[in-house]
XYZ file of N, CA and C in Angstrom:
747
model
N 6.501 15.501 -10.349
C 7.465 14.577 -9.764
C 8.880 15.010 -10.153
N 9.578 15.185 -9.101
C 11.395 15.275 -9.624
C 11.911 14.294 -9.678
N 12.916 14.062 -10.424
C 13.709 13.275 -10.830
C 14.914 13.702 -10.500
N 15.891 13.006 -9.715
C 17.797 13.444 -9.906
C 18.441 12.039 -9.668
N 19.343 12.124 -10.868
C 20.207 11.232 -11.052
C 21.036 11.200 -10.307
N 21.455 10.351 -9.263
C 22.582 9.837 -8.751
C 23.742 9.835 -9.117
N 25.095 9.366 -8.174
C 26.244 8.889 -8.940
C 26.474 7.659 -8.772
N 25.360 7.264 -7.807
C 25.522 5.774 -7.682
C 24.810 4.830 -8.737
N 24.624 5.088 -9.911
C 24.093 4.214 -10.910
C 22.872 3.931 -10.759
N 21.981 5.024 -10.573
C 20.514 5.165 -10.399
C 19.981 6.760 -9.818
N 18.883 6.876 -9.727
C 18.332 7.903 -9.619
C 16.991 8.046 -8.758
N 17.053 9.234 -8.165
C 16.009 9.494 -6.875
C 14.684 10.698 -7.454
N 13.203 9.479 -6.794
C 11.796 10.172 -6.964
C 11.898 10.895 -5.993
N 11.285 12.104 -5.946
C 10.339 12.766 -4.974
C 9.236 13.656 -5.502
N 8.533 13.669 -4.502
C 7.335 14.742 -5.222
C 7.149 15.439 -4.205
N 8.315 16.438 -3.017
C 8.269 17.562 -1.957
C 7.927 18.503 -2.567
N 7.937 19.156 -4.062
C 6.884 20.365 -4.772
C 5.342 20.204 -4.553
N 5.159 19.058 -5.050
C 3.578 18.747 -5.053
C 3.051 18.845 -3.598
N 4.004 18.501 -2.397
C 3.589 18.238 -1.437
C 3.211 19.390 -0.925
N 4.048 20.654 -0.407
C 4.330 22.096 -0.472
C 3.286 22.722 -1.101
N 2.843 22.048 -2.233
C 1.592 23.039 -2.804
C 0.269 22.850 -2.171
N 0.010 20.818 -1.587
C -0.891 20.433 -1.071
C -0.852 21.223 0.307
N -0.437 21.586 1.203
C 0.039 22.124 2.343
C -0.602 23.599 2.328
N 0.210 24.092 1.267
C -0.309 25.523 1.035
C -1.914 25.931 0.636
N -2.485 25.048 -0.176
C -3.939 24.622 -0.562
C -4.527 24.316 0.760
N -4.461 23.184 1.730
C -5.523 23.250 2.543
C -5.254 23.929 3.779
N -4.151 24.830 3.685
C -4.254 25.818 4.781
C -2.754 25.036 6.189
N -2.030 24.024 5.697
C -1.591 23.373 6.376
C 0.160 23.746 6.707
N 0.215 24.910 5.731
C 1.932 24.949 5.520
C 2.557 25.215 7.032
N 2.257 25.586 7.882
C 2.189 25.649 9.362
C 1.780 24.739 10.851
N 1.323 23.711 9.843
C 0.912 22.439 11.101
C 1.788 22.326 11.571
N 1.653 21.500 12.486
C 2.633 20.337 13.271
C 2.628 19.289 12.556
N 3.870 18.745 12.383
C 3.755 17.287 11.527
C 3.539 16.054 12.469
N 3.257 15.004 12.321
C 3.154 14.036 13.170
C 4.037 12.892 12.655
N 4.404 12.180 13.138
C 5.364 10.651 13.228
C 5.081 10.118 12.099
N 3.724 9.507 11.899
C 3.379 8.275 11.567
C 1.885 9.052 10.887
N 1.834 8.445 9.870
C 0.051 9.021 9.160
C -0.502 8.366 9.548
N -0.962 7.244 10.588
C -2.222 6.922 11.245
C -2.004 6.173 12.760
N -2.531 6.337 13.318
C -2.085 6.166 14.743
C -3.488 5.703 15.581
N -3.856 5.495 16.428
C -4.942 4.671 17.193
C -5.979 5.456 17.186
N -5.970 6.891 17.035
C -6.874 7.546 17.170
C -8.002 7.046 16.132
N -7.593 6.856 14.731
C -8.229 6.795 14.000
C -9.493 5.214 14.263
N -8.890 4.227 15.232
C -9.904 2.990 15.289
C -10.991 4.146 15.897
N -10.370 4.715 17.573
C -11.207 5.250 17.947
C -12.618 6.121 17.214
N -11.821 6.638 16.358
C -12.822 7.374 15.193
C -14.160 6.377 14.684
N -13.556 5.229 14.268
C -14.647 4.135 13.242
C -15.681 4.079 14.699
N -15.351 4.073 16.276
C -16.019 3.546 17.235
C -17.256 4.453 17.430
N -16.536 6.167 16.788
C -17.557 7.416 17.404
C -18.541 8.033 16.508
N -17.993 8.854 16.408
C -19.360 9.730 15.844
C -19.272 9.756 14.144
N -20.076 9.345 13.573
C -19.958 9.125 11.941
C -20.656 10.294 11.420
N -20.440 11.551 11.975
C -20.801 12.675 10.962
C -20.518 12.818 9.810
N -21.468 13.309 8.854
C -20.973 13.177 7.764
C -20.366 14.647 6.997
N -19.560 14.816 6.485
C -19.473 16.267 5.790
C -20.547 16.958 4.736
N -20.492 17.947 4.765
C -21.546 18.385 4.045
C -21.213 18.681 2.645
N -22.151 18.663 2.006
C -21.938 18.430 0.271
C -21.546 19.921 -0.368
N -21.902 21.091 0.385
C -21.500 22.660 -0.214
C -21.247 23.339 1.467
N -20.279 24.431 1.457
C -19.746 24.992 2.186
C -19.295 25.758 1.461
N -19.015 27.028 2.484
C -18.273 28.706 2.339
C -16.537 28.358 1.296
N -15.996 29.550 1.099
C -14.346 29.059 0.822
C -13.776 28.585 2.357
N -13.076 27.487 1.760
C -11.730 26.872 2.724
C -12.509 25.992 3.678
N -13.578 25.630 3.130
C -14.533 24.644 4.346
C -14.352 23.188 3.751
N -14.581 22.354 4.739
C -14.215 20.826 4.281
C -15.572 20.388 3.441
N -15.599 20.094 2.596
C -16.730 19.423 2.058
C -16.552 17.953 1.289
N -17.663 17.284 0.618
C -17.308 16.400 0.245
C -16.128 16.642 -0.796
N -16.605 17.751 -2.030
C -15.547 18.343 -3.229
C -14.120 18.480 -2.571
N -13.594 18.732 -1.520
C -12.857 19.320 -1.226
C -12.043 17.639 -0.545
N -12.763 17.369 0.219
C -12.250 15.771 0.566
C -11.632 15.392 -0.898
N -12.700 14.832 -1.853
C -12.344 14.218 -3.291
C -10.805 14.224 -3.438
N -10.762 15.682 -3.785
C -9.802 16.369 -4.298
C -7.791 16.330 -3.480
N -8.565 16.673 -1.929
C -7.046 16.057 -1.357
C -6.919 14.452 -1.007
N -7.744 13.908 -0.764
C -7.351 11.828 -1.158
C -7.099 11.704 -2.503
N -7.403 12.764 -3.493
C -7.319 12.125 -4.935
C -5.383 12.654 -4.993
N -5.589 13.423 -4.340
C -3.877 14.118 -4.331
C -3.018 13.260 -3.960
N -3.429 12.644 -2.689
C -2.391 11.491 -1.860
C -2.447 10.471 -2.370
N -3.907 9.995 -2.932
C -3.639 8.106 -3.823
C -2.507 8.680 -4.918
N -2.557 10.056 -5.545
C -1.285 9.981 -6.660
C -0.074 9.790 -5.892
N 0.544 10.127 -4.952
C 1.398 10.681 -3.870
C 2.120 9.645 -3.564
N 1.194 8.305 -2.697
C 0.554 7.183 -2.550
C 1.248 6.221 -4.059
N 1.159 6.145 -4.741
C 1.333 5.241 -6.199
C 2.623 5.982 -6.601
N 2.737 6.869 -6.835
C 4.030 7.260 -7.743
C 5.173 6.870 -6.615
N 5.695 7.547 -5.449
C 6.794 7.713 -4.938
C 6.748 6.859 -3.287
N 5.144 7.086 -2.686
C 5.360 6.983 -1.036
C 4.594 5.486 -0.796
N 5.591 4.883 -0.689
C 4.146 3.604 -0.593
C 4.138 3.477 1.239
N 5.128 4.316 1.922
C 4.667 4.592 3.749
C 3.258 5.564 3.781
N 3.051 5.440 2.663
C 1.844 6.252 3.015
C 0.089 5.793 2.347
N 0.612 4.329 1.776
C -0.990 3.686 1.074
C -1.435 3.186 2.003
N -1.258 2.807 3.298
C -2.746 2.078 3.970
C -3.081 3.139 4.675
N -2.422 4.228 5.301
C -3.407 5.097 5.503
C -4.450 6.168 4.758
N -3.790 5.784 3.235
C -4.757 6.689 2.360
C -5.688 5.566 1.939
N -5.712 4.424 1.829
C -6.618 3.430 1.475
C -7.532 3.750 2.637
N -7.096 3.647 3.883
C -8.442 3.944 4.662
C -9.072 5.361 4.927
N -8.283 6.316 4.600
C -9.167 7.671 4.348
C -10.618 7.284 3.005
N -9.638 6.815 2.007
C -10.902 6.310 0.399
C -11.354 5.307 0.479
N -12.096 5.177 1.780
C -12.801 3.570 2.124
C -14.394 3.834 1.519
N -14.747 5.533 1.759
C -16.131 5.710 1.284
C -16.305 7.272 1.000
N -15.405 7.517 -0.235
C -15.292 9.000 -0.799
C -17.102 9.407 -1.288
N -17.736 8.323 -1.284
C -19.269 8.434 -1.701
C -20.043 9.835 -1.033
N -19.566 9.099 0.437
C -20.355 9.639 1.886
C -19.068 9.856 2.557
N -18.159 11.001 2.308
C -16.891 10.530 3.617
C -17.072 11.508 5.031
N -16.914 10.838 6.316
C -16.992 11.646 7.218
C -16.431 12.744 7.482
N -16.607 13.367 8.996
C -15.430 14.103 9.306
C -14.672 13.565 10.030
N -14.235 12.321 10.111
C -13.573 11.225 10.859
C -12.063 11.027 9.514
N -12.918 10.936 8.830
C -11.891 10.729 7.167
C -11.677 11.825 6.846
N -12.072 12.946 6.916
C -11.405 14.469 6.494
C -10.027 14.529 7.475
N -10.264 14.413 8.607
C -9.441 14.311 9.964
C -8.176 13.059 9.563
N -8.683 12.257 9.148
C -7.252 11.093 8.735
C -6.692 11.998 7.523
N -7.295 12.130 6.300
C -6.921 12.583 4.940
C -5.861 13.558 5.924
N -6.271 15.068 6.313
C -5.408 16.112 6.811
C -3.968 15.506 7.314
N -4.229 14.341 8.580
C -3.095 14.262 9.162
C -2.221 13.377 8.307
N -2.066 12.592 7.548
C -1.482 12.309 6.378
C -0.620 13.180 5.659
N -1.483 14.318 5.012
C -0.684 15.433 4.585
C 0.040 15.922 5.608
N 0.067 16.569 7.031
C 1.042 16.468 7.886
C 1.929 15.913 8.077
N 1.848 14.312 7.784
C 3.311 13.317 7.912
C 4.255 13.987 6.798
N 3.351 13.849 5.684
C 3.665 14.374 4.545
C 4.855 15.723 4.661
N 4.142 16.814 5.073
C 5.161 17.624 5.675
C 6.391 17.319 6.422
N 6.636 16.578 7.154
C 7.790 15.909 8.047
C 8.277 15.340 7.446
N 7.916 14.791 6.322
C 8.923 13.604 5.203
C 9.068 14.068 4.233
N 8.801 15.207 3.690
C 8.540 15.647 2.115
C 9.887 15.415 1.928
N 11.073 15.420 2.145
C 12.203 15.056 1.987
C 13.100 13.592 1.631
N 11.781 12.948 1.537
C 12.490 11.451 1.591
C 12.112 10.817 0.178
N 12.875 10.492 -0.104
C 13.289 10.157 -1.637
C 13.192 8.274 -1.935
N 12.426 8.195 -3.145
C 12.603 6.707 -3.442
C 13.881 6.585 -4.768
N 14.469 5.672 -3.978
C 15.697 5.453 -4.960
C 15.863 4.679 -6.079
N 15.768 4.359 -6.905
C 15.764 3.456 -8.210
C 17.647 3.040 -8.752
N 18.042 1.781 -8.045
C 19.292 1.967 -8.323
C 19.378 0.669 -9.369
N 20.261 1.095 -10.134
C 20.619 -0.288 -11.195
C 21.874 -1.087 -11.037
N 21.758 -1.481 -11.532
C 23.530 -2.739 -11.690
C 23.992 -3.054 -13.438
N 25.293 -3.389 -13.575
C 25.913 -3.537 -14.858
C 25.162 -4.136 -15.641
N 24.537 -5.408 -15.275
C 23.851 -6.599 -15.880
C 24.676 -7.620 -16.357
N 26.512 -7.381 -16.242
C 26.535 -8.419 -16.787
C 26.557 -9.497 -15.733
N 26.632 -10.919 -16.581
C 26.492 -12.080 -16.051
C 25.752 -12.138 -14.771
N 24.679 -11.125 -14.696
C 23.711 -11.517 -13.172
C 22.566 -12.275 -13.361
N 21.995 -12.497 -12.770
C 20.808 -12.465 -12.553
C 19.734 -11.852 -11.750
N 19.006 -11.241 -11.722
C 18.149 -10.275 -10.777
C 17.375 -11.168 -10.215
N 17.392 -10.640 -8.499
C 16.621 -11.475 -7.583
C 15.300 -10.661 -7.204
N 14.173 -11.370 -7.397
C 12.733 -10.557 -7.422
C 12.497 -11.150 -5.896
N 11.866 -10.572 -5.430
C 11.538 -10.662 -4.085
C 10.271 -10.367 -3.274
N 8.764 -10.875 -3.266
C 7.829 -10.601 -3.058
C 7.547 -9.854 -1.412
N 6.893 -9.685 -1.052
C 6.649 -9.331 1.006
C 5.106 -9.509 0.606
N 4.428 -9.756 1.548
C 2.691 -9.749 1.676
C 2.799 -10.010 3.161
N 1.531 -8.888 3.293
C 0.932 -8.773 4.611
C -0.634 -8.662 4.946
N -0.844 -9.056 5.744
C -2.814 -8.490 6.013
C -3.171 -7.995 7.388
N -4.101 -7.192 6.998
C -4.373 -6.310 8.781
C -6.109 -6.886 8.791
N -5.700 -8.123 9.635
C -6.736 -8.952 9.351
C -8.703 -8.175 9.827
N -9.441 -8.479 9.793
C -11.107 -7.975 9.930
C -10.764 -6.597 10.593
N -9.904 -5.169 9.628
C -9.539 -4.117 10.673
C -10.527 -2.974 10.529
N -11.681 -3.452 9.233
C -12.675 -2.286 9.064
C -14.042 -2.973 10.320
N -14.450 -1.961 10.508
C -15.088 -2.172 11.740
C -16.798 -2.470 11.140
N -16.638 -1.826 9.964
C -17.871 -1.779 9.146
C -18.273 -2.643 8.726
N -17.298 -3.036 7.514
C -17.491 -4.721 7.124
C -16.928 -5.785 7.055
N -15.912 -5.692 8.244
C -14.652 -6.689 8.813
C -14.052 -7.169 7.298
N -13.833 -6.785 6.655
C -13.275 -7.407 5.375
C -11.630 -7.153 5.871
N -10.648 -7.536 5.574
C -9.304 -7.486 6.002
C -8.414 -6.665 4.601
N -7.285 -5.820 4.865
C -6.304 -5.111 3.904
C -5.620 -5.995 3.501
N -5.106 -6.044 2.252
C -4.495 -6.905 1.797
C -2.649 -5.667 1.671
N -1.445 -5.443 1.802
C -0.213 -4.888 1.663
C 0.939 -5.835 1.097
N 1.243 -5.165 0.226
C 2.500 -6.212 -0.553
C 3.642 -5.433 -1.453
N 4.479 -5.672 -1.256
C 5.545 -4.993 -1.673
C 6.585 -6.090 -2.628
N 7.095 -5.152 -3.935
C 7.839 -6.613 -4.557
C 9.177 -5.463 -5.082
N 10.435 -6.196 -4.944
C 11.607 -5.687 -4.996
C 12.543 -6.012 -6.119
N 13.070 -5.506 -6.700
C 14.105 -6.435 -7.554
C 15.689 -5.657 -7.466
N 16.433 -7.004 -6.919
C 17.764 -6.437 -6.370
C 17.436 -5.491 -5.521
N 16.558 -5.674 -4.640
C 16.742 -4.504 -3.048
C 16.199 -2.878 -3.648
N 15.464 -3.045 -4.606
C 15.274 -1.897 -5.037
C 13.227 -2.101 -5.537
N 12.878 -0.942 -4.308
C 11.665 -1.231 -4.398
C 10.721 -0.601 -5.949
N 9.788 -1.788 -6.903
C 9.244 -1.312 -7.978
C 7.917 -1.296 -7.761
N 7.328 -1.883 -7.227
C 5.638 -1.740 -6.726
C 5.718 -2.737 -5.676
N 4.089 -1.615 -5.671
C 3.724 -2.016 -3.680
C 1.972 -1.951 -3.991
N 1.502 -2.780 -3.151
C 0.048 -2.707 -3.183
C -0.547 -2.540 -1.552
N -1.666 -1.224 -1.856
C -2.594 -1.918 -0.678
C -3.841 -1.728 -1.145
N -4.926 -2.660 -0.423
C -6.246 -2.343 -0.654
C -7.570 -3.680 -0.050
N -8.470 -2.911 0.041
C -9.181 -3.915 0.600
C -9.102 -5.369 -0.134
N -9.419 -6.479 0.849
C -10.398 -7.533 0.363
C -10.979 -7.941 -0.310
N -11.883 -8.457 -1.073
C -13.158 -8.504 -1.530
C -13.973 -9.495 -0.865
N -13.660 -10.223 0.265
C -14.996 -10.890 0.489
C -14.264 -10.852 2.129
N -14.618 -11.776 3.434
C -14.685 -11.493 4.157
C -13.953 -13.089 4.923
N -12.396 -12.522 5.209
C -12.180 -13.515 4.946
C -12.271 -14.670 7.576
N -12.335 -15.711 6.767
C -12.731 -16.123 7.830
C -11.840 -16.642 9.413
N -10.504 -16.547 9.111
C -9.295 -16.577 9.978
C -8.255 -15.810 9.333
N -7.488 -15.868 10.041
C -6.178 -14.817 9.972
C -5.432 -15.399 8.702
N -5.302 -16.698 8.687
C -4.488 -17.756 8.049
C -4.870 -17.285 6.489
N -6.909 -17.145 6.097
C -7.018 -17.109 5.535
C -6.747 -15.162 4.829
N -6.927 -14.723 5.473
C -6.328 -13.074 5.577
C -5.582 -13.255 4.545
N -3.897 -14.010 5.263
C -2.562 -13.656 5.072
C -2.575 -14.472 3.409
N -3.402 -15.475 3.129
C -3.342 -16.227 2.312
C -3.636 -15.638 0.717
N -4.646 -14.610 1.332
C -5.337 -13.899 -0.392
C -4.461 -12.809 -0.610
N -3.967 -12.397 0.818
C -2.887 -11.244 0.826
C -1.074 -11.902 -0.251
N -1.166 -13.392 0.084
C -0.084 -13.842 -0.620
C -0.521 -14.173 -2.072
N -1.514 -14.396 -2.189
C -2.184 -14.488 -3.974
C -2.204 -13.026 -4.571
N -2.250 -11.862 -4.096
C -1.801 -10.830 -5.033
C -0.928 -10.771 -5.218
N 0.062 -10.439 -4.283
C 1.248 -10.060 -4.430
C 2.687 -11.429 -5.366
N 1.758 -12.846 -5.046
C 2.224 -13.887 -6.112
C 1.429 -13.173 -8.076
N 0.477 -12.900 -7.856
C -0.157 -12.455 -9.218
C 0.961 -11.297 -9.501
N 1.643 -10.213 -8.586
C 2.454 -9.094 -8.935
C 3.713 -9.669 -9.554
N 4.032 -10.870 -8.687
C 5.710 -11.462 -9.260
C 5.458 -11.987 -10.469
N 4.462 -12.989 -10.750
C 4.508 -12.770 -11.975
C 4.200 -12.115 -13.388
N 3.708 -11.260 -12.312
C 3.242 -10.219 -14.031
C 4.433 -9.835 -14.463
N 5.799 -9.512 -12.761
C 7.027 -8.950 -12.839
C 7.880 -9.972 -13.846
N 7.966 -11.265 -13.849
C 8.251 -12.669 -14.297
C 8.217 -12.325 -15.872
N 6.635 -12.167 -16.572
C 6.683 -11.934 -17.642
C 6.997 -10.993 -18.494
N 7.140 -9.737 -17.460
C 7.852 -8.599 -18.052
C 9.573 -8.826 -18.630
N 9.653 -9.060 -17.348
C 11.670 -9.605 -17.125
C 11.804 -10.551 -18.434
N 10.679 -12.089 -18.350
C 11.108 -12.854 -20.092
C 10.683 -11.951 -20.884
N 10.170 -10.771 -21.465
C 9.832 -10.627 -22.812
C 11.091 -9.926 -23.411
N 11.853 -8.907 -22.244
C 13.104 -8.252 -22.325
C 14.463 -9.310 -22.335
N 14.137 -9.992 -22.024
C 15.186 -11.333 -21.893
C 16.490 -11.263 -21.104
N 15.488 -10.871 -19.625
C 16.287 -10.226 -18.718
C 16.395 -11.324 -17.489
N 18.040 -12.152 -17.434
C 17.532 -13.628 -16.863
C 17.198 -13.690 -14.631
N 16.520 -13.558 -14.405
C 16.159 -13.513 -12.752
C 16.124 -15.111 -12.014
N 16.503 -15.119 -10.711
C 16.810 -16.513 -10.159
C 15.507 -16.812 -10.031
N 15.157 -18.003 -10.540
C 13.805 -18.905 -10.149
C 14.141 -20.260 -9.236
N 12.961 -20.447 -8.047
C 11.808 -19.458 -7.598
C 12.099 -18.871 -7.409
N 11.138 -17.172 -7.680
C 10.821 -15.955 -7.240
C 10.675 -16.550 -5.673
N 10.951 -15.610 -4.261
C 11.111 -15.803 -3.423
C 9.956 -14.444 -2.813
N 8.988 -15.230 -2.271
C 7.631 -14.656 -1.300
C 7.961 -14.589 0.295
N 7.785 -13.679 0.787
C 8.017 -13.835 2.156
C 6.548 -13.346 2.727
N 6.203 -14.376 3.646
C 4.848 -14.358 4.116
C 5.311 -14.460 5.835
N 4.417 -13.729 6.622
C 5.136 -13.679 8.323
C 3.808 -14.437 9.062
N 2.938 -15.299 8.470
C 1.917 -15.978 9.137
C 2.332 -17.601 8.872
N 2.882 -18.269 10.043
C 3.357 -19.775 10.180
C 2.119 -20.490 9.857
N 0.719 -20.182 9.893
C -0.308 -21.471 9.557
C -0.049 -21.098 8.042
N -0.581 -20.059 7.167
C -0.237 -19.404 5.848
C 1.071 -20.427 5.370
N 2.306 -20.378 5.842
C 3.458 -20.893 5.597
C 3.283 -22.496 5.426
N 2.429 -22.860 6.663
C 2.610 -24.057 6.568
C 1.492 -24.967 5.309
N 0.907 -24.089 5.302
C -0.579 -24.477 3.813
C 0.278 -24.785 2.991
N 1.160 -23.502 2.887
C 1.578 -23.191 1.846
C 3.167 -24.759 1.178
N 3.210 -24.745 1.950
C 4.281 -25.969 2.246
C 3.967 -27.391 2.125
N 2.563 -27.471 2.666
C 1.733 -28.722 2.209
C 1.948 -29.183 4.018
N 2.453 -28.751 5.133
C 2.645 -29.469 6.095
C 1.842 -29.619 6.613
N 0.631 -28.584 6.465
C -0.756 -28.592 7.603
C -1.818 -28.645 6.654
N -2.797 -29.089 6.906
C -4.259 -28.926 5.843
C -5.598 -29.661 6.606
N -6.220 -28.693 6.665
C -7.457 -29.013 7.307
C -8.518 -28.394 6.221
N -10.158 -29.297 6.624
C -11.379 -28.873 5.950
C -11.370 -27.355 5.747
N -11.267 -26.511 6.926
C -11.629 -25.194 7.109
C -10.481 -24.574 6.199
N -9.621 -25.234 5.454
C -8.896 -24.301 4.402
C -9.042 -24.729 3.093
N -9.966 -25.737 2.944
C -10.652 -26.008 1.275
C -10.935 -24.824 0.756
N -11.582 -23.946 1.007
C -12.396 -22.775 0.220
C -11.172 -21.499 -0.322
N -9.998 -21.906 0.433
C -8.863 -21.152 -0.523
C -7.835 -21.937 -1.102
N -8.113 -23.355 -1.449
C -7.304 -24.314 -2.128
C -6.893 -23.703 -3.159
N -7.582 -22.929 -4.134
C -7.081 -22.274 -5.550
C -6.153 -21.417 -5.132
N -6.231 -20.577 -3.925
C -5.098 -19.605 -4.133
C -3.795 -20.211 -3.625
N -4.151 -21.503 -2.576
C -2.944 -22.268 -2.108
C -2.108 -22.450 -3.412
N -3.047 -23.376 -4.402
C -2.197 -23.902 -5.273
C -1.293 -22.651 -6.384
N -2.034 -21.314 -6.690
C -1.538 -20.271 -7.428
C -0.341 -20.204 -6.791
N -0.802 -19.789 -5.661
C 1.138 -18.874 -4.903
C 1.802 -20.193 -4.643
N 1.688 -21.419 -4.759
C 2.523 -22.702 -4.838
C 3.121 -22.910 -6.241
N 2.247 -22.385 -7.198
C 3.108 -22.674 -8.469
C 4.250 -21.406 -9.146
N 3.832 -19.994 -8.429
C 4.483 -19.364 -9.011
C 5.412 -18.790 -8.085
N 5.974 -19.246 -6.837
C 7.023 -18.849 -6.103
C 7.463 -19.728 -5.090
């Protein structure tokens, strides 16, 4: 990972070395880059043919070892610097067990975006501190029943402090959830669990931030749970997480 300090009172990640080497490793330093690391093709994929890759192959052949190894490259890639690039690597490592050639085919074009962006830098900027207060700022999103396999829904969340992004989450579900409302809802209970882990970090340093922490959720039934304006039977079974992301933002 590089590091360069700014003059604007902070300093810029990238990891375009690491990327350059991934490129050069699977034979890619010459692709075409593409827009966007996942694009429609890939539903089409979950619809077709679920070949699976084979477990040993010649040099420079896709195998399972060889899959492992470039998703294990991009979840680092993915976590340290690119978070435009975790839901499409979350759904390449949906089943590194058994992965297709449907998921070799996503993993690759990823590293392609990769190529087209290796240039783009996450910025880490600071401020004086005096007399402020730092404004924490949650986002949560869900891409509601989008695995085709076991309709479970992605949970994406991003948390900011002073406009300056510090973690981001994506990742499946764990159970299967039963409307959209309820999607957006477990999707707002992580990313409330992230603000405050952020919360208790900020008091132990005795670093003072405006309370409430401020969640932004883009689903109006979600909003309105969340508000107390709407409540029906069919949203008892996530009352606990109503009340979590009600007490801590």
């Amino acid at each position: 990972m590089r590091i360069e300090y700014s003059d604007e009172n902070g300093y810029d990640l990238d990891q375009e070395v690491t990327i350059d080497e991934l490129l050069q490793t699977y034979g890619l330093e010459k692709a075409h880059a593409v827009r966007v690391p996942i694009g429609e093709d890939w539903n089409e994929a979950q619809d077709g043919s679920t070949e699976l890759l084979p477990t040993n192959g010649g040099e420079g052949a896709a195998t399972v070892k060889t899959f492992k190894s470039l998703v294990g490259s991009l979840l680092w890639i993915a976590r340290c610097t690119r978070p435009d690039i975790a839901f499409a690597v979350q759904k390449a490592t949906r089943r590194t067990h058994a992965p297709a050639v449907a998921d070799w085919k996503l993993a690759k074009r990823v590293l392609r975006y990769l190529a087209g962006t290796k240039s783009l830098k996450l910025r880490m900027k600071g401020n004086d501190g005096v007399g402020r207060t730092l404004d924490v700022v949650g986002y949560s999103d869900a891409d509601y029943a989008a695995d085709r396999a076991d309709r479970k829904s992605t949970t994406g969340g991003l948390v900011t402090v002073d406009g300056t992004v510090i973690s981001w989450i994506c990742k499946k579900q764990g159970g299967v959830s039963l409307s959209t409302m309820e999607a957006e809802y477990t999707a707002a209970s992580v990313v409330a669990q992230e603000l405050h882990g952020v919360r208790e970090f900020l008091g132990e340093m005795k670093v003072p931030l405006k309370v409430p922490m401020k969640l932004c959720v883009d689903n109006q039934a979600a909003l309105k749970q969340l508000g107390g304006e709407q409540s029906s039977g069919r949203a008892k079974h996530i009352d606990v997480r109503i009340k979590f992301v009600g007490d801590h933002v």
